PDB file of C-alpha atoms in Angstrom:
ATOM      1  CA  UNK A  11      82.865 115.030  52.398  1.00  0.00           C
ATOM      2  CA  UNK A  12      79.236 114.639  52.362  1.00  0.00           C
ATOM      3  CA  UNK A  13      79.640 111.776  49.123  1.00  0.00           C
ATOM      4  CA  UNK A  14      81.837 109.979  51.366  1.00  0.00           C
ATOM      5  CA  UNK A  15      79.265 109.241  53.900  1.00  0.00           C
ATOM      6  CA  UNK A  16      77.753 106.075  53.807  1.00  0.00           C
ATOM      7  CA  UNK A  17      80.093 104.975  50.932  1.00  0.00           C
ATOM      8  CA  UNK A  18      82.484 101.879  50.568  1.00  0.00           C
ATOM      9  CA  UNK A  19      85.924 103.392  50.204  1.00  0.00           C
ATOM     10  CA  UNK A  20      89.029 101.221  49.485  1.00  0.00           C
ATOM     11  CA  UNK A  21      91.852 101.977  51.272  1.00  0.00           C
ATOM     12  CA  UNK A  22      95.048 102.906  48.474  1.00  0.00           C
ATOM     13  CA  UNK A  23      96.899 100.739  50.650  1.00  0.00           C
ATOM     14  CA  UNK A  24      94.867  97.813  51.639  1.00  0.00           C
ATOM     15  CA  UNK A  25      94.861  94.678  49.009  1.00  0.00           C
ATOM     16  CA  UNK A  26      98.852  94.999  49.409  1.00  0.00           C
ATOM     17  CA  UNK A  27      98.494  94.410  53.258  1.00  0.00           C
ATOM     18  CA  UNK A  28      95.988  91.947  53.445  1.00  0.00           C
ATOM     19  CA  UNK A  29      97.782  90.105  50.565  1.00  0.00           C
ATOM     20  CA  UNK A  30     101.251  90.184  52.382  1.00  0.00           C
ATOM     21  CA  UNK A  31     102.756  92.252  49.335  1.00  0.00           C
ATOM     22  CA  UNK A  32     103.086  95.685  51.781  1.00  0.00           C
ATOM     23  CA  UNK A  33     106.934  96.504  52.239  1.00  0.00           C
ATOM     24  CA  UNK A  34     107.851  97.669  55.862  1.00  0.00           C
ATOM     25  CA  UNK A  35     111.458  99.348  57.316  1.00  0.00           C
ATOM     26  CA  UNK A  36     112.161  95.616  58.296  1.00  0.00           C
ATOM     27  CA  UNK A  37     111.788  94.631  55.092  1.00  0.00           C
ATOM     28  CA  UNK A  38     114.925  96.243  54.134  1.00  0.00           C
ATOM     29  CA  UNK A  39     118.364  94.456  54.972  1.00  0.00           C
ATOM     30  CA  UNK A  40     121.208  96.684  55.985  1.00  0.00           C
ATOM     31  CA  UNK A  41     124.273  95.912  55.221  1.00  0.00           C
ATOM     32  CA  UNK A  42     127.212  96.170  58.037  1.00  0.00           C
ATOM     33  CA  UNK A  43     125.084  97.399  60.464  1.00  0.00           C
ATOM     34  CA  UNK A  44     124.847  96.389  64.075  1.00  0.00           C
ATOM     35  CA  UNK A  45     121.198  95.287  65.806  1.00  0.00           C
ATOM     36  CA  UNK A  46     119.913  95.849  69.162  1.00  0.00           C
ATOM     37  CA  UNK A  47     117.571  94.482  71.648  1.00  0.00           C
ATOM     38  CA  UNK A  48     116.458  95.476  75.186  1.00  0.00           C
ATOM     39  CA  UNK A  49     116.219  94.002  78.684  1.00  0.00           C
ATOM     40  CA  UNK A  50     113.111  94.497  80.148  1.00  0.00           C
ATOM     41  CA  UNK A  51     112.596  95.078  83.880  1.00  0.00           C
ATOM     42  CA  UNK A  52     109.790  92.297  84.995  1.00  0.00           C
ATOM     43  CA  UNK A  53     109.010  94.244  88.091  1.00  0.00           C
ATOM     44  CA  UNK A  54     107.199  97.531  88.765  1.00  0.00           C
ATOM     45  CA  UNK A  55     109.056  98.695  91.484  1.00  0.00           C
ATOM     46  CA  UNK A  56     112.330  98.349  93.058  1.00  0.00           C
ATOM     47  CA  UNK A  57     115.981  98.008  92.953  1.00  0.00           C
ATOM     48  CA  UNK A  58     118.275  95.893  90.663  1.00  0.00           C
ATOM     49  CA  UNK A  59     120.579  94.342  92.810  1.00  0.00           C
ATOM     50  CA  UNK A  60     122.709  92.529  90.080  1.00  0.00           C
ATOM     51  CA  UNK A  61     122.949  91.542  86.143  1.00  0.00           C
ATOM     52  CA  UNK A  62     124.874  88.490  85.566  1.00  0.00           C
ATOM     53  CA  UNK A  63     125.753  89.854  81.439  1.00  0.00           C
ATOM     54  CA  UNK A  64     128.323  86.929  81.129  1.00  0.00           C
ATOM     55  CA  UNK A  65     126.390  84.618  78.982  1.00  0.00           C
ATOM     56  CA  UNK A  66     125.027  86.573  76.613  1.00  0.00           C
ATOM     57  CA  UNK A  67     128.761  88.739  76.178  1.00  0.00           C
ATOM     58  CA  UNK A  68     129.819  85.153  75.325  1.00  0.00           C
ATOM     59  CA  UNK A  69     126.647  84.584  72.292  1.00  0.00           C
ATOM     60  CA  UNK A  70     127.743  83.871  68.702  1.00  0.00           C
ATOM     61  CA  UNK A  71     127.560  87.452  67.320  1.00  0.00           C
ATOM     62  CA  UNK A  72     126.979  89.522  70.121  1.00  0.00           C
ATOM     63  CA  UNK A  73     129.451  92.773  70.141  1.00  0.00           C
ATOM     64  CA  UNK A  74     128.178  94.559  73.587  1.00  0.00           C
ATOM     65  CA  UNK A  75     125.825  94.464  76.509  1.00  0.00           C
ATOM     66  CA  UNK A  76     125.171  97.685  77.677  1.00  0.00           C
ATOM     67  CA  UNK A  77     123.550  98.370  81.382  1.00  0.00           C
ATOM     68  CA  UNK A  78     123.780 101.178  84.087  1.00  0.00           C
ATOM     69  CA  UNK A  79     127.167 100.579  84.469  1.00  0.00           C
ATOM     70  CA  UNK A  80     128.535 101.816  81.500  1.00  0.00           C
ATOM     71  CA  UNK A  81     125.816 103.895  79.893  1.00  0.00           C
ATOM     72  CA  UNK A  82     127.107 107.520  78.919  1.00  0.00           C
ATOM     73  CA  UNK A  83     125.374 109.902  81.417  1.00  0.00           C
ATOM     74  CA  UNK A  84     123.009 112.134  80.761  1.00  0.00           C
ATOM     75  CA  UNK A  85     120.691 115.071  82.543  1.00  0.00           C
ATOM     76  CA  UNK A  86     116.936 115.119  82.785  1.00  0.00           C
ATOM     77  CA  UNK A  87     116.109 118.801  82.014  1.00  0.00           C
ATOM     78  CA  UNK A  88     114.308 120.578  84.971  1.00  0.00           C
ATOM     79  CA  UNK A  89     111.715 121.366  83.159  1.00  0.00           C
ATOM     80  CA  UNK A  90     109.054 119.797  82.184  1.00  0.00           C
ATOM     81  CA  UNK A  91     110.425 116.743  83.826  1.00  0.00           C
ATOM     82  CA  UNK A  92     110.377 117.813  86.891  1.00  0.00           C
ATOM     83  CA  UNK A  93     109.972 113.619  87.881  1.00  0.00           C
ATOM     84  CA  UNK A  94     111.391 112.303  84.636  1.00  0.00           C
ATOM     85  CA  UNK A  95     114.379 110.246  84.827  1.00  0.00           C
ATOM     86  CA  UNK A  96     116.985 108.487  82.150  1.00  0.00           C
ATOM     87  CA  UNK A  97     116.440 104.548  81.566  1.00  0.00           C
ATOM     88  CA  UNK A  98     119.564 102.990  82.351  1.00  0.00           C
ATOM     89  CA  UNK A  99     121.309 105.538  84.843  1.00  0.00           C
ATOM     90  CA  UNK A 100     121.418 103.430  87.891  1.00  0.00           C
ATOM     91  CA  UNK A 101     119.962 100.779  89.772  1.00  0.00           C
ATOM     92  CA  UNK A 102     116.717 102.525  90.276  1.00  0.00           C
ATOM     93  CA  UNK A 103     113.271 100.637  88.568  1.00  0.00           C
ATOM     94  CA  UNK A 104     110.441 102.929  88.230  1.00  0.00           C
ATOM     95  CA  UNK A 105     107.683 100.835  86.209  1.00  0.00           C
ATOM     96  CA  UNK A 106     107.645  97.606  84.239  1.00  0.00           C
ATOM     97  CA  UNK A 107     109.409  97.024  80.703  1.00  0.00           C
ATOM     98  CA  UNK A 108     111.692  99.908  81.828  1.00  0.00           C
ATOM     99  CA  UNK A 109     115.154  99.092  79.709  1.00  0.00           C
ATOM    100  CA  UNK A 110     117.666  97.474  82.043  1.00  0.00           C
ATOM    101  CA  UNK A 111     120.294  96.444  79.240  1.00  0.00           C
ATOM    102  CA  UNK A 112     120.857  97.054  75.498  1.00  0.00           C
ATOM    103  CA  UNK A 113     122.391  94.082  73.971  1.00  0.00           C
ATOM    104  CA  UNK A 114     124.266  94.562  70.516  1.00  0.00           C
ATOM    105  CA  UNK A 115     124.848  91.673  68.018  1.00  0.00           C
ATOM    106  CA  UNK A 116     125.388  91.114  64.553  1.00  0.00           C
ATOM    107  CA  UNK A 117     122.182  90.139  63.358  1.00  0.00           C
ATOM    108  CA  UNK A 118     118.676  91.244  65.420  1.00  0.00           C
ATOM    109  CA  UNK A 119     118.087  87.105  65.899  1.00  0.00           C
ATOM    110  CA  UNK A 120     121.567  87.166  68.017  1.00  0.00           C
ATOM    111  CA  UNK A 121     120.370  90.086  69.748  1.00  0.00           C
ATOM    112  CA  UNK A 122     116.866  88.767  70.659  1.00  0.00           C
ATOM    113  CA  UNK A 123     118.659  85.386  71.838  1.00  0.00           C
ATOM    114  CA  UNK A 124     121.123  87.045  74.243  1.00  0.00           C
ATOM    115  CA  UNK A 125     119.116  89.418  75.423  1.00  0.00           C
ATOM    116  CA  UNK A 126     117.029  86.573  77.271  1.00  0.00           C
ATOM    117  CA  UNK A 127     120.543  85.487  78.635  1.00  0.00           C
ATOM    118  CA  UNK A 128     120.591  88.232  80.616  1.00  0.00           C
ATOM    119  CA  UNK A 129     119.896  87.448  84.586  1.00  0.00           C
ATOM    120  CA  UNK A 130     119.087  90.285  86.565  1.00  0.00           C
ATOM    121  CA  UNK A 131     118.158  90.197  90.067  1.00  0.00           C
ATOM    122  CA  UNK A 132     116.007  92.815  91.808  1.00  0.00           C
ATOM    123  CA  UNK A 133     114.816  93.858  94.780  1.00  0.00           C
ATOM    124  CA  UNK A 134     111.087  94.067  94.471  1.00  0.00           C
ATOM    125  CA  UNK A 135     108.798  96.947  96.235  1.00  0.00           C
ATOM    126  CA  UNK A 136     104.990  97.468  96.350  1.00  0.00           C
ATOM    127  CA  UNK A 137     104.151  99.359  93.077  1.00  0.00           C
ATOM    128  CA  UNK A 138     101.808 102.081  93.322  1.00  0.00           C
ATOM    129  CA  UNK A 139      99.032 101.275  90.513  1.00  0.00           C
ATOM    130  CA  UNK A 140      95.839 103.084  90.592  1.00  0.00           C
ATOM    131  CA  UNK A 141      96.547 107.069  89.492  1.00  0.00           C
ATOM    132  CA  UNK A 142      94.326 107.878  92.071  1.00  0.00           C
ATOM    133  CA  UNK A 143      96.920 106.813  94.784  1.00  0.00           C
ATOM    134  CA  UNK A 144      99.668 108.967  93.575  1.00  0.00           C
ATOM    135  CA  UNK A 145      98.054 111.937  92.605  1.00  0.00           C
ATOM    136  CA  UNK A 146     100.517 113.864  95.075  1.00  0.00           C
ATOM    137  CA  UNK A 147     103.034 112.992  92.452  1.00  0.00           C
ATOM    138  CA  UNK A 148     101.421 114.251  89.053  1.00  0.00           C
ATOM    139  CA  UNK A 149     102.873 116.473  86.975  1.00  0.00           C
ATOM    140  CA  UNK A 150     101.090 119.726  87.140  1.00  0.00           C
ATOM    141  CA  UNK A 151     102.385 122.272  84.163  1.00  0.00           C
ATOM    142  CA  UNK A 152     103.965 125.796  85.531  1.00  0.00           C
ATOM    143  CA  UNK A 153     100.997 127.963  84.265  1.00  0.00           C
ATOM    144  CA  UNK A 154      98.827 125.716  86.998  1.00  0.00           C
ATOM    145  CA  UNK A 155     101.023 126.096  89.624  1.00  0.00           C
ATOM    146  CA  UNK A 156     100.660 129.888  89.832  1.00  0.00           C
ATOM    147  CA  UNK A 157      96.680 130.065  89.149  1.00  0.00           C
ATOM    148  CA  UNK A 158      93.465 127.756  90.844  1.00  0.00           C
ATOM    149  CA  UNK A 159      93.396 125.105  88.644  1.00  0.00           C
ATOM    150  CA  UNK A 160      89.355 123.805  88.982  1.00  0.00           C
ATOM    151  CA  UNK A 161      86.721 126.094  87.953  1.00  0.00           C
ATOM    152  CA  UNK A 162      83.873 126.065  90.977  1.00  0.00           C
ATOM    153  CA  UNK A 163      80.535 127.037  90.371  1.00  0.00           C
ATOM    154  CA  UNK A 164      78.024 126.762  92.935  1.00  0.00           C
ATOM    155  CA  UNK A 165      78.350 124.583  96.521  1.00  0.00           C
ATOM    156  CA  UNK A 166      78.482 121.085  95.271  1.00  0.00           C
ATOM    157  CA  UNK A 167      78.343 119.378  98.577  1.00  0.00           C
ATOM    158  CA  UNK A 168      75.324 121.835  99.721  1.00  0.00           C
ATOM    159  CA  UNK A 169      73.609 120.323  96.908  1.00  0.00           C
ATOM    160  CA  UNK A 170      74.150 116.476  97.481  1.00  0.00           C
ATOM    161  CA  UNK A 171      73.669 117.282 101.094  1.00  0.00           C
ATOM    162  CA  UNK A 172      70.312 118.224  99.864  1.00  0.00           C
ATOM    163  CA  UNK A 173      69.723 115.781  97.293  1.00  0.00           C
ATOM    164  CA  UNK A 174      66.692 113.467  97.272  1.00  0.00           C
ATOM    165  CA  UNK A 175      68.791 110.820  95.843  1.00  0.00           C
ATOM    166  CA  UNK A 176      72.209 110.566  95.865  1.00  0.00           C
ATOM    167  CA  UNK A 177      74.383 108.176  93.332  1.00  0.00           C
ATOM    168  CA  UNK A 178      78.068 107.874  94.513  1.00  0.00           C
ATOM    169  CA  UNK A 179      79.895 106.506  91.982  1.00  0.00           C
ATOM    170  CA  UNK A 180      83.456 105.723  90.382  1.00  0.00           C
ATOM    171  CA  UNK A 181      84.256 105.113  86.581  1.00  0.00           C
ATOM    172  CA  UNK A 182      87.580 104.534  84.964  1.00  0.00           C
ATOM    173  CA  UNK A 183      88.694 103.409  81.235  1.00  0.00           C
ATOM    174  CA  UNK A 184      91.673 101.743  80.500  1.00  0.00           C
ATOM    175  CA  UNK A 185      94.213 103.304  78.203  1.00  0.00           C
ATOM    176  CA  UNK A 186      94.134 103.859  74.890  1.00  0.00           C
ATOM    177  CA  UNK A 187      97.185 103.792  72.422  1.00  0.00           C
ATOM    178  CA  UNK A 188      96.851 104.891  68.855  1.00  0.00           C
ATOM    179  CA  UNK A 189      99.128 102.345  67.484  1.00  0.00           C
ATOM    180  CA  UNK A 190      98.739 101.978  63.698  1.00  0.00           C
ATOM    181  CA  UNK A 191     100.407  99.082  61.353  1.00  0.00           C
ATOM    182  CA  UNK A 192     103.157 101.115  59.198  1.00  0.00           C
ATOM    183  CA  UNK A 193     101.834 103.448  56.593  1.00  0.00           C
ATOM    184  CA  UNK A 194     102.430 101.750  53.015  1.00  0.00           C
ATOM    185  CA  UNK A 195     102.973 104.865  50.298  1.00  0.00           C
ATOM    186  CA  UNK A 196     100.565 104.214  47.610  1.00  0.00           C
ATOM    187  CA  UNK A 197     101.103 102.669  44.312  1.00  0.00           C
ATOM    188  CA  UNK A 198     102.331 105.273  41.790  1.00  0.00           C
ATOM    189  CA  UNK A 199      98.733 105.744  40.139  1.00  0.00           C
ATOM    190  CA  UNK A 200      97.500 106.399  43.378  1.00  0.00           C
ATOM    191  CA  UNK A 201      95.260 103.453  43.166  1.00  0.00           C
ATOM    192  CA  UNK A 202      95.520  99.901  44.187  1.00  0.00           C
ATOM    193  CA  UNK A 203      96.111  96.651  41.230  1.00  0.00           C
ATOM    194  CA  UNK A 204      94.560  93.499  41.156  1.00  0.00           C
TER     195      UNK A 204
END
């Protein structure tokens, strides 16, 4: 590893991205095969009161519209989910983007276009939106729940009691996703061509 350090190395799969020559799963067209696009909530927190599917049932192309009406049911396993739930089992919204209806077309373009012919109305309620304020409702794993879960050492508010100075402070980050562009395999050599 050490020669590595401090070393210009070409990535196997980079002169075929940045050239536009990388083939992704889209790439690929499928042949008599169906496409599908979701409804997202645009609220946090609520209730959805009705979805007007009409219009997009009657788009060029478009086989089904799928909502909590007639999704199959299924079970959230007790555990760990103790607070999970099922997109799409009834009228219930729990956080924003979460799937309201599955449109199903012919081509993903039909999909796409009927999906935003989808009218939903909702019943909005105050979302809850720093962690801090619903700590109450965390999940806490089983092997927590039967054993203290912070390690103490010391009297911590003895100590700032006594403090000279005392620097009261909060600090957050935002959230990080690792979200990398597809992986391309590399050329047969295992280099990349000019």
């Amino acid at each position: 590893m050490t020669e590595l350090v401090g070393q210009g190395v070409e990535r196997v799969d980079g002169r075929v991205k940045v050239t536009g020559a990388a083939r992704y799963a889209a790439d690929n067209e499928l042949t008599d095969a169906l496409h599908g696009f979701m409804v997202m909530s645009t609220i946090a927190r609520g209730e959805i009161l009705e979805i007007d599917t009409r219009a997009a049932l009657a788009h060029p192309g478009v086989v089904a519209v799928h909502t909590h009406r007639d999704m199959r049911r299924f079970t959230v396993p007790a555990f760990p989910y103790t607070k999970g739930f099922v997109p799409m089992q009834d009228t219930r919204i729990h956080h924003n983007g979460q799937p309201v209806a599955y449109v199903v077309a012919e081509t993903l373009e039909q999909a796409q276009e009927a999906a935003n012919l989808v009218r939903v109305r909702y019943r909005a309620e105050e979302a809850v939106v720093r962690l801090a304020d619903a700590m109450d409702e965390a999940f806490l794993p089983p092997a927590f729940r039967e054993r203290e879960n912070e390690y103490v050492r010391g009297d911590a508010e003895a100590a700032f009691g006594q403090a000279p100075v005392r620097i009261e402070r909060s600090y957050s980050s935002p959230m990080q996703h690792h979200n990398p562009i597809e992986p391309t395999p590399p050329p047969p050599s295992g280099r990349t061509t000019s």
